[in-house]
Tab-separated table of C-alpha atoms in Angstrom:
chain	number	residue	atom	x	y	z
A	1	MET	CA	-0.288	17.483	-28.263
A	2	ALA	CA	-1.215	17.891	-24.642
A	3	GLU	CA	-2.268	15.324	-21.958
A	4	GLY	CA	-4.986	15.413	-18.431
A	5	PHE	CA	-1.993	13.870	-17.012
A	6	GLY	CA	1.318	13.909	-18.748
A	7	VAL	CA	3.180	15.604	-21.295
A	8	THR	CA	3.213	14.956	-25.434
A	9	VAL	CA	2.606	12.477	-26.483
A	10	GLY	CA	3.092	10.335	-30.029
A	11	THR	CA	5.816	9.761	-31.964
A	12	ALA	CA	9.078	11.629	-33.586
A	13	GLU	CA	6.810	10.841	-37.242
A	14	MET	CA	3.409	11.009	-35.388
A	15	GLN	CA	4.445	14.730	-35.144
A	16	ARG	CA	5.363	15.246	-38.209
A	17	THR	CA	2.495	14.345	-39.271
A	18	LYS	CA	-0.367	15.516	-36.818
A	19	PRO	CA	-0.341	19.275	-35.760
A	20	HIS	CA	0.911	20.142	-32.808
A	21	PHE	CA	-1.138	22.143	-29.523
A	22	VAL	CA	1.089	23.618	-27.643
A	23	VAL	CA	-1.012	25.368	-25.822
A	24	LEU	CA	-3.366	23.636	-24.541
A	25	ASP	CA	0.280	21.660	-23.039
A	26	GLY	CA	0.649	24.585	-21.902
A	27	LEU	CA	-2.891	25.561	-20.062
A	28	ARG	CA	-2.531	22.257	-18.686
A	29	GLY	CA	0.183	23.182	-16.006
A	30	VAL	CA	-2.172	26.886	-15.563
A	31	ALA	CA	-3.992	24.405	-14.548
A	32	ALA	CA	-1.237	22.430	-11.924
A	33	VAL	CA	-0.111	25.367	-10.778
A	34	GLY	CA	-3.682	26.129	-9.074
A	35	VAL	CA	-4.943	23.291	-7.933
A	36	VAL	CA	-1.595	23.587	-6.002
A	37	THR	CA	-2.838	27.038	-4.688
A	38	PHE	CA	-5.880	25.787	-4.202
A	39	HIS	CA	-4.646	23.009	-1.427
A	40	PHE	CA	-1.804	25.120	0.218
A	41	LEU	CA	-4.952	27.203	0.828
A	42	GLU	CA	-7.545	24.868	1.794
A	43	MET	CA	-5.285	23.285	4.404
A	44	VAL	CA	-5.436	26.445	6.384
A	45	ILE	CA	-9.124	27.628	5.316
A	46	TRP	CA	-11.801	25.876	4.311
A	47	ASN	CA	-14.761	27.236	3.891
A	48	TYR	CA	-14.446	27.435	0.477
A	49	SER	CA	-16.291	30.853	-0.363
A	50	LYS	CA	-13.717	31.939	1.596
A	51	LEU	CA	-10.670	31.356	-0.538
A	52	TRP	CA	-9.591	33.298	-3.589
A	53	ILE	CA	-9.732	30.473	-5.480
A	54	GLY	CA	-12.258	28.514	-4.300
A	55	HIS	CA	-13.251	26.444	-6.969
A	56	GLY	CA	-9.738	25.433	-7.991
A	57	PHE	CA	-10.661	22.300	-7.724
A	58	LEU	CA	-12.414	22.134	-10.663
A	59	ALA	CA	-8.979	21.761	-12.358
A	60	VAL	CA	-8.556	18.085	-12.949
A	61	ASP	CA	-12.574	18.062	-14.584
A	62	PHE	CA	-10.493	20.637	-17.169
A	63	PHE	CA	-7.230	18.295	-16.810
A	64	PHE	CA	-10.039	14.866	-18.161
A	65	CYS	CA	-11.527	16.915	-21.016
A	66	LEU	CA	-7.825	17.629	-23.065
A	67	SER	CA	-7.527	13.842	-21.383
A	68	GLY	CA	-10.227	13.272	-24.038
A	69	PHE	CA	-8.908	15.476	-26.486
A	70	VAL	CA	-5.829	13.563	-26.155
A	71	MET	CA	-6.414	9.826	-26.336
A	72	GLY	CA	-8.696	10.536	-29.729
A	73	TYR	CA	-5.824	12.107	-31.188
A	74	ALA	CA	-3.338	9.959	-29.881
A	75	TYR	CA	-5.234	6.438	-30.489
A	76	ASP	CA	-7.786	7.047	-32.181
A	77	ASP	CA	-6.472	5.879	-35.393
A	78	ARG	CA	-3.587	3.513	-34.584
A	79	LEU	CA	-5.446	1.883	-31.701
A	80	LYS	CA	-6.699	-1.174	-33.539
A	81	THR	CA	-3.647	-1.983	-34.869
A	82	MET	CA	-1.670	-1.935	-31.253
A	83	GLY	CA	-3.712	-3.601	-29.829
A	84	LEU	CA	-5.208	-3.535	-26.047
A	85	VAL	CA	-1.337	-4.761	-24.254
A	86	SER	CA	0.733	-2.453	-26.144
A	87	PHE	CA	-1.927	1.028	-25.958
A	88	LEU	CA	-2.299	-0.380	-21.838
A	89	LYS	CA	1.873	-0.673	-20.906
A	90	ALA	CA	2.794	2.811	-22.842
A	91	ARG	CA	-0.202	3.773	-20.329
A	92	LEU	CA	1.948	2.604	-17.216
A	93	ILE	CA	4.732	4.037	-18.688
A	94	ARG	CA	3.243	7.140	-18.936
A	95	LEU	CA	1.443	7.232	-15.178
A	96	HIS	CA	2.673	5.237	-12.898
A	97	PRO	CA	6.587	5.887	-11.939
A	98	LEU	CA	4.927	9.097	-10.765
A	99	VAL	CA	2.302	7.132	-8.654
A	100	VAL	CA	5.170	5.454	-8.071
A	101	LEU	CA	7.601	8.680	-6.412
A	102	GLY	CA	4.301	10.106	-5.347
A	103	THR	CA	3.109	7.479	-3.172
A	104	VAL	CA	7.307	7.360	-1.340
A	105	LEU	CA	7.584	11.327	-1.269
A	106	GLY	CA	3.952	10.721	0.649
A	107	LEU	CA	5.176	7.863	3.540
A	108	LEU	CA	8.210	9.899	4.652
A	109	ALA	CA	6.217	12.600	5.418
A	110	PHE	CA	3.531	10.696	6.614
A	111	TYR	CA	5.906	9.447	9.329
A	112	ALA	CA	8.180	12.866	9.019
A	113	ASN	CA	6.475	16.050	9.812
A	114	PRO	CA	8.100	17.747	12.941
A	115	PHE	CA	4.722	19.785	13.509
A	116	GLY	CA	2.351	17.209	13.855
A	117	ILE	CA	1.909	14.478	15.829
A	118	THR	CA	1.687	10.603	13.689
A	119	PRO	CA	-2.264	9.072	13.856
A	120	GLY	CA	-0.704	5.895	15.944
A	121	TYR	CA	-1.613	3.309	12.922
A	122	GLY	CA	0.406	0.043	13.014
A	123	LEU	CA	3.163	-1.037	10.638
A	124	GLY	CA	0.685	-3.457	8.824
A	125	LYS	CA	-2.019	-0.869	7.995
A	126	VAL	CA	0.620	1.676	6.828
A	127	ALA	CA	1.844	-1.543	4.945
A	128	LEU	CA	-1.378	-1.191	3.157
A	129	MET	CA	-2.055	1.633	2.664
A	130	PHE	CA	1.371	1.911	0.328
A	131	VAL	CA	1.190	-0.941	-1.565
A	132	ALA	CA	-2.485	0.336	-2.065
A	133	SER	CA	-1.789	3.805	-3.282
A	134	LEU	CA	1.124	1.685	-4.812
A	135	LEU	CA	-0.781	-0.444	-7.155
A	136	LEU	CA	-4.300	2.311	-7.478
A	137	ILE	CA	-6.874	0.635	-4.818
A	138	PRO	CA	-9.059	2.820	-2.940
A	139	TYR	CA	-8.001	2.757	0.324
A	140	GLY	CA	-9.655	5.273	2.258
A	141	VAL	CA	-9.780	4.678	5.733
A	142	MET	CA	-7.824	7.927	6.836
A	143	LYS	CA	-10.052	9.343	9.162
A	144	GLU	CA	-7.471	11.433	10.004
A	145	ARG	CA	-7.959	12.608	6.069
A	146	SER	CA	-11.005	12.714	5.152
A	147	GLN	CA	-11.013	9.213	3.864
A	148	ASN	CA	-8.493	10.324	0.781
A	149	LEU	CA	-8.817	7.467	-1.245
A	150	PHE	CA	-5.302	7.632	-1.629
A	151	SER	CA	-4.237	8.363	1.753
A	152	LEU	CA	-1.066	8.736	1.498
A	153	ASN	CA	-1.084	10.930	-1.522
A	154	ALA	CA	-4.860	12.326	-2.182
A	155	PRO	CA	-4.227	13.796	-5.932
A	156	ALA	CA	-4.084	9.517	-6.750
A	157	TRP	CA	-7.930	9.786	-6.848
A	158	SER	CA	-7.923	11.286	-10.310
A	159	LEU	CA	-5.554	9.104	-11.710
A	160	PHE	CA	-7.224	6.217	-10.726
A	161	TRP	CA	-10.674	7.430	-12.354
A	162	GLU	CA	-7.980	8.553	-15.958
A	163	TYR	CA	-6.826	4.935	-15.703
A	164	VAL	CA	-10.554	3.502	-15.373
A	165	ALA	CA	-11.622	6.193	-18.289
A	166	ASN	CA	-8.214	4.692	-20.426
A	167	VAL	CA	-9.502	1.530	-20.018
A	168	VAL	CA	-12.859	2.155	-21.135
A	169	PHE	CA	-11.154	3.926	-24.604
A	170	ALA	CA	-9.437	1.656	-24.875
A	171	LEU	CA	-12.602	-1.378	-24.898
A	172	ALA	CA	-15.196	0.315	-26.020
A	173	LEU	CA	-14.850	4.331	-26.559
A	174	TYR	CA	-12.403	4.365	-29.914
A	175	ARG	CA	-14.879	1.961	-31.640
A	176	VAL	CA	-17.569	4.247	-31.207
A	177	LYS	CA	-19.162	6.560	-33.793
A	178	ARG	CA	-19.975	10.653	-33.247
A	179	GLY	CA	-23.941	9.992	-32.928
A	180	VAL	CA	-23.084	7.773	-29.845
A	181	LEU	CA	-20.164	9.486	-28.057
A	182	ALA	CA	-22.691	12.752	-28.577
A	183	VAL	CA	-25.336	11.051	-26.833
A	184	LEU	CA	-23.221	9.674	-24.368
A	185	THR	CA	-21.952	12.246	-23.524
A	186	VAL	CA	-25.410	13.967	-22.720
A	187	VAL	CA	-26.610	11.192	-20.646
A	188	ALA	CA	-23.330	11.855	-18.260
A	189	ALA	CA	-24.038	15.345	-18.043
A	190	VAL	CA	-26.997	14.287	-16.529
A	191	LEU	CA	-25.394	12.087	-13.971
A	192	LEU	CA	-23.258	15.072	-13.859
A	193	CYS	CA	-26.182	17.494	-12.429
A	194	TRP	CA	-27.011	14.611	-10.758
A	195	ALA	CA	-24.499	14.020	-8.866
A	196	GLY	CA	-23.543	18.015	-7.801
A	197	TYR	CA	-27.442	18.650	-7.168
A	198	ARG	CA	-27.003	15.639	-4.732
A	199	ALA	CA	-23.547	16.671	-3.563
A	200	GLY	CA	-24.455	20.749	-3.063
A	201	ASN	CA	-21.404	21.111	-5.659
A	202	LEU	CA	-18.348	18.961	-7.439
A	203	ALA	CA	-15.574	19.054	-5.736
A	204	GLY	CA	-15.529	14.962	-4.537
A	205	GLY	CA	-14.369	11.628	-6.708
A	206	TRP	CA	-11.495	12.275	-3.872
A	207	SER	CA	-12.376	10.589	-0.572
A	208	ALA	CA	-14.658	6.810	0.346
A	209	ARG	CA	-17.802	9.214	1.028
A	210	ASN	CA	-17.964	10.402	-2.160
A	211	PHE	CA	-16.564	8.073	-4.742
A	212	TRP	CA	-18.736	7.687	-6.839
A	213	ASP	CA	-18.857	11.815	-7.894
A	214	GLY	CA	-15.667	11.299	-9.712
A	215	GLY	CA	-16.908	8.748	-11.412
A	216	ALA	CA	-19.294	11.206	-12.831
A	217	ARG	CA	-16.936	13.879	-12.573
A	218	VAL	CA	-14.692	11.852	-15.306
A	219	ALA	CA	-17.481	9.830	-17.336
A	220	PHE	CA	-18.385	13.531	-18.497
A	221	SER	CA	-15.348	15.775	-19.395
A	222	PHE	CA	-13.351	12.960	-20.679
A	223	MET	CA	-16.043	11.633	-23.819
A	224	ALA	CA	-16.651	15.568	-24.237
A	225	GLY	CA	-12.377	16.294	-25.179
A	226	LEU	CA	-13.335	13.417	-27.465
A	227	LEU	CA	-16.052	14.616	-28.649
A	228	VAL	CA	-14.483	18.318	-29.925
A	229	TYR	CA	-11.959	15.706	-30.889
A	230	ARG	CA	-13.597	13.550	-33.409
A	231	MET	CA	-16.132	16.609	-33.892
A	232	GLY	CA	-13.194	18.503	-35.638
A	233	TRP	CA	-14.015	22.038	-34.118
A	234	ARG	CA	-11.178	24.108	-33.708
A	235	LEU	CA	-11.461	27.185	-33.090
A	236	ARG	CA	-9.174	29.966	-35.167
A	237	THR	CA	-8.201	32.980	-33.058
A	238	ARG	CA	-6.217	35.337	-32.325
A	239	LEU	CA	-6.181	34.306	-27.923
A	240	GLY	CA	-2.446	33.605	-27.325
A	241	PHE	CA	-1.821	31.751	-24.002
A	242	GLY	CA	-1.778	34.467	-21.784
A	243	ALA	CA	-5.371	35.541	-22.676
A	244	LEU	CA	-6.329	32.257	-23.006
A	245	SER	CA	-4.362	30.797	-19.262
A	246	VAL	CA	-6.385	33.886	-17.876
A	247	LEU	CA	-10.105	32.901	-19.118
A	248	LEU	CA	-9.261	29.530	-17.407
A	249	LEU	CA	-8.405	31.320	-14.356
A	250	LEU	CA	-11.095	33.044	-14.447
A	251	ALA	CA	-12.554	29.338	-13.681
A	252	LEU	CA	-10.563	28.348	-10.827
A	253	VAL	CA	-11.887	31.307	-8.934
A	254	MET	CA	-14.985	31.969	-9.908
A	255	PRO	CA	-16.661	32.497	-6.098
A	256	TYR	CA	-17.492	29.750	-3.946
A	257	ALA	CA	-20.943	29.204	-2.914
A	258	HIS	CA	-22.824	26.105	-1.705
A	259	GLY	CA	-25.603	25.206	-3.674
A	260	GLY	CA	-23.457	26.537	-6.990
A	261	TRP	CA	-23.083	23.218	-8.086
A	262	ILE	CA	-25.116	25.222	-11.138
A	263	ARG	CA	-22.840	27.609	-11.860
A	264	GLU	CA	-20.078	24.762	-11.609
A	265	VAL	CA	-21.794	22.415	-13.998
A	266	ALA	CA	-21.886	25.165	-16.770
A	267	VAL	CA	-18.156	25.548	-16.294
A	268	ILE	CA	-17.882	21.668	-17.097
A	269	VAL	CA	-20.644	21.599	-19.402
A	270	VAL	CA	-19.673	24.146	-21.235
A	271	TYR	CA	-16.763	26.828	-20.397
A	272	PHE	CA	-14.490	24.221	-20.004
A	273	PRO	CA	-14.000	21.622	-23.762
A	274	LEU	CA	-14.650	25.905	-25.613
A	275	LEU	CA	-11.139	26.614	-23.950
A	276	VAL	CA	-10.517	23.240	-25.445
A	277	VAL	CA	-11.300	24.843	-28.887
A	278	LEU	CA	-10.102	27.404	-28.550
A	279	GLY	CA	-6.381	26.278	-27.535
A	280	ALA	CA	-6.267	24.020	-29.984
A	281	GLY	CA	-6.962	26.852	-32.937
A	282	ALA	CA	-4.531	29.253	-31.253
A	283	THR	CA	-1.119	29.883	-32.103
A	284	VAL	CA	1.660	31.078	-30.740
A	285	SER	CA	5.689	32.109	-31.036
A	286	PRO	CA	8.044	30.398	-31.284
A	287	LYS	CA	9.425	31.871	-27.707
A	288	VAL	CA	5.424	30.807	-26.525
A	289	GLU	CA	5.683	27.911	-27.489
A	290	ARG	CA	8.700	26.203	-26.077
A	291	LEU	CA	6.950	28.319	-22.429
A	292	CYS	CA	4.156	25.559	-23.230
A	293	ARG	CA	6.140	22.887	-23.878
A	294	PHE	CA	8.525	24.109	-20.961
A	295	SER	CA	4.721	24.028	-18.435
A	296	GLY	CA	3.293	20.915	-19.983
A	297	ASP	CA	6.043	19.154	-19.511
A	298	LEU	CA	6.029	20.069	-15.765
A	299	SER	CA	2.606	20.150	-14.846
A	300	TYR	CA	2.307	16.082	-14.106
A	301	PRO	CA	5.390	15.974	-11.510
A	302	LEU	CA	3.938	19.281	-9.539
A	303	TYR	CA	1.018	17.698	-9.784
A	304	MET	CA	2.088	14.057	-8.775
A	305	THR	CA	4.900	15.249	-6.089
A	306	HIS	CA	3.048	17.987	-4.377
A	307	TYR	CA	1.063	16.689	-2.064
A	308	SER	CA	4.146	15.287	-0.282
A	309	VAL	CA	4.437	18.715	2.108
A	310	ILE	CA	0.349	19.750	2.322
A	311	TRP	CA	0.015	17.773	5.907
A	312	ILE	CA	3.040	19.030	6.786
A	313	TRP	CA	2.160	22.578	5.453
A	314	GLY	CA	-1.562	21.758	7.281
A	315	ASP	CA	-0.122	21.456	10.650
A	316	PHE	CA	1.823	23.840	10.432
A	317	ALA	CA	-0.249	27.102	9.623
A	318	GLU	CA	-2.125	25.808	12.388
A	319	LYS	CA	0.538	25.285	14.988
A	320	HIS	CA	1.881	29.055	13.805
A	321	LYS	CA	-2.708	30.412	13.365
A	322	LEU	CA	-2.569	31.337	9.862
A	323	ALA	CA	-5.637	30.587	8.842
A	324	THR	CA	-6.666	34.717	9.829
A	325	GLY	CA	-4.889	35.346	6.017
A	326	GLY	CA	-3.496	38.242	5.804
A	327	PRO	CA	-0.077	38.347	4.226
A	328	ALA	CA	1.280	36.161	6.450
A	329	LEU	CA	-0.295	32.854	4.867
A	330	ALA	CA	-0.212	34.933	0.997
A	331	LEU	CA	3.685	34.565	2.160
A	332	ASP	CA	3.917	31.300	2.911
A	333	VAL	CA	1.468	30.146	0.151
A	334	THR	CA	3.822	31.662	-2.837
A	335	CYS	CA	6.327	30.369	-1.488
A	336	GLY	CA	5.355	26.908	-0.943
A	337	VAL	CA	4.076	26.744	-4.914
A	338	VAL	CA	7.036	28.069	-5.919
A	339	MET	CA	9.148	25.567	-3.799
A	340	MET	CA	7.211	22.539	-5.039
A	341	VAL	CA	7.385	23.847	-8.640
A	342	ALA	CA	10.806	24.103	-7.839
A	343	PHE	CA	11.053	20.471	-6.971
A	344	ALA	CA	8.768	19.115	-9.710
A	345	CYS	CA	11.496	20.835	-12.597
A	346	LEU	CA	14.173	18.154	-10.536
A	347	VAL	CA	11.850	15.667	-10.176
A	348	MET	CA	10.867	15.818	-14.015
A	349	VAL	CA	15.060	16.229	-15.588
A	350	ALA	CA	16.622	13.395	-12.432
A	351	TYR	CA	13.699	10.940	-12.611
A	352	ASP	CA	10.336	11.215	-14.395
A	353	LYS	CA	11.937	11.413	-18.155
A	354	PRO	CA	14.870	9.162	-17.230
A	355	MET	CA	12.693	5.702	-15.744
A	356	ARG	CA	10.511	7.309	-18.905
A	357	ALA	CA	12.825	5.465	-21.275
A	358	TYR	CA	14.204	3.718	-19.477
A	359	LEU	CA	11.079	1.303	-19.139
A	360	ARG	CA	10.670	1.780	-23.019
A	361	SER	CA	14.089	0.290	-23.965
A	362	ARG	CA	13.103	-2.651	-22.016
A	363	GLY	CA	10.323	-3.026	-24.666
């Protein structure tokens, strides 16, 4: 089963008795590569209307939708018996090792940037940022980094909201009936529209300046994914992993325009839940299934480690005048994405999986 910010969930026993939605695993990996590409490009060209993947940030909303689907799949029928403490412990073991590694990598990159000048923050301030990032406590104080909630590892903002959604699910949403959940999802859609109208887009949630936009984004998408699961919506289709990947990428490369929040709302409210419905009903060959599983396994390490080089890349690109675009930018971005995918593979094999296995063995 695909997870919003993780890998296959469930014990071996669970997977013998429940279907495994491998295409959703694969789509999560595609979304992760999309958002990494977007981050490389936005550090050079801040005008999203000039980016060929100017809506790459919407990949996060797709992650949130997958996460809601997965929480229902994995925990609806067993959260009551396992208890809140065991649930939160399982989520921490699954998610937090890479939060820690991403923060450490961000700190190393902060001091080792060969192309820029390290901002003049004292040891105490940096230590506070480091600890806040480790504990996922929002602390957006660096103006040089647009007041990112987590200055040393910017993508951690979505993990913060993932944790919030998981806690709300464990405390209340898993008990909520389908009718009530549908009403709450509609209310969240209205809130999402308000956030988009107010900001002019739905790219917020990552900064102290747009903090609550992240709440609006996760509220709708998480509950929409949960509703899709509980309603049993699975659309059997001949569309395979490749075709659904193209459909997902079309949302990310949708032309960007200021004030185009209505299109973004449409993608989040209608298009992404539909993709989850299609992905849950798709079937693939054993060979493609292995590819989907690998893609899903890789997505979270890739998402949580790639930003360690993004600020370095931005300073490099500015020094070498890459903002004009052209073949040099395309080649550098391609190399950067490939490099981060390779590094994520190493992290997955040498750190993430062994660390989670160790923590689970400790009880």
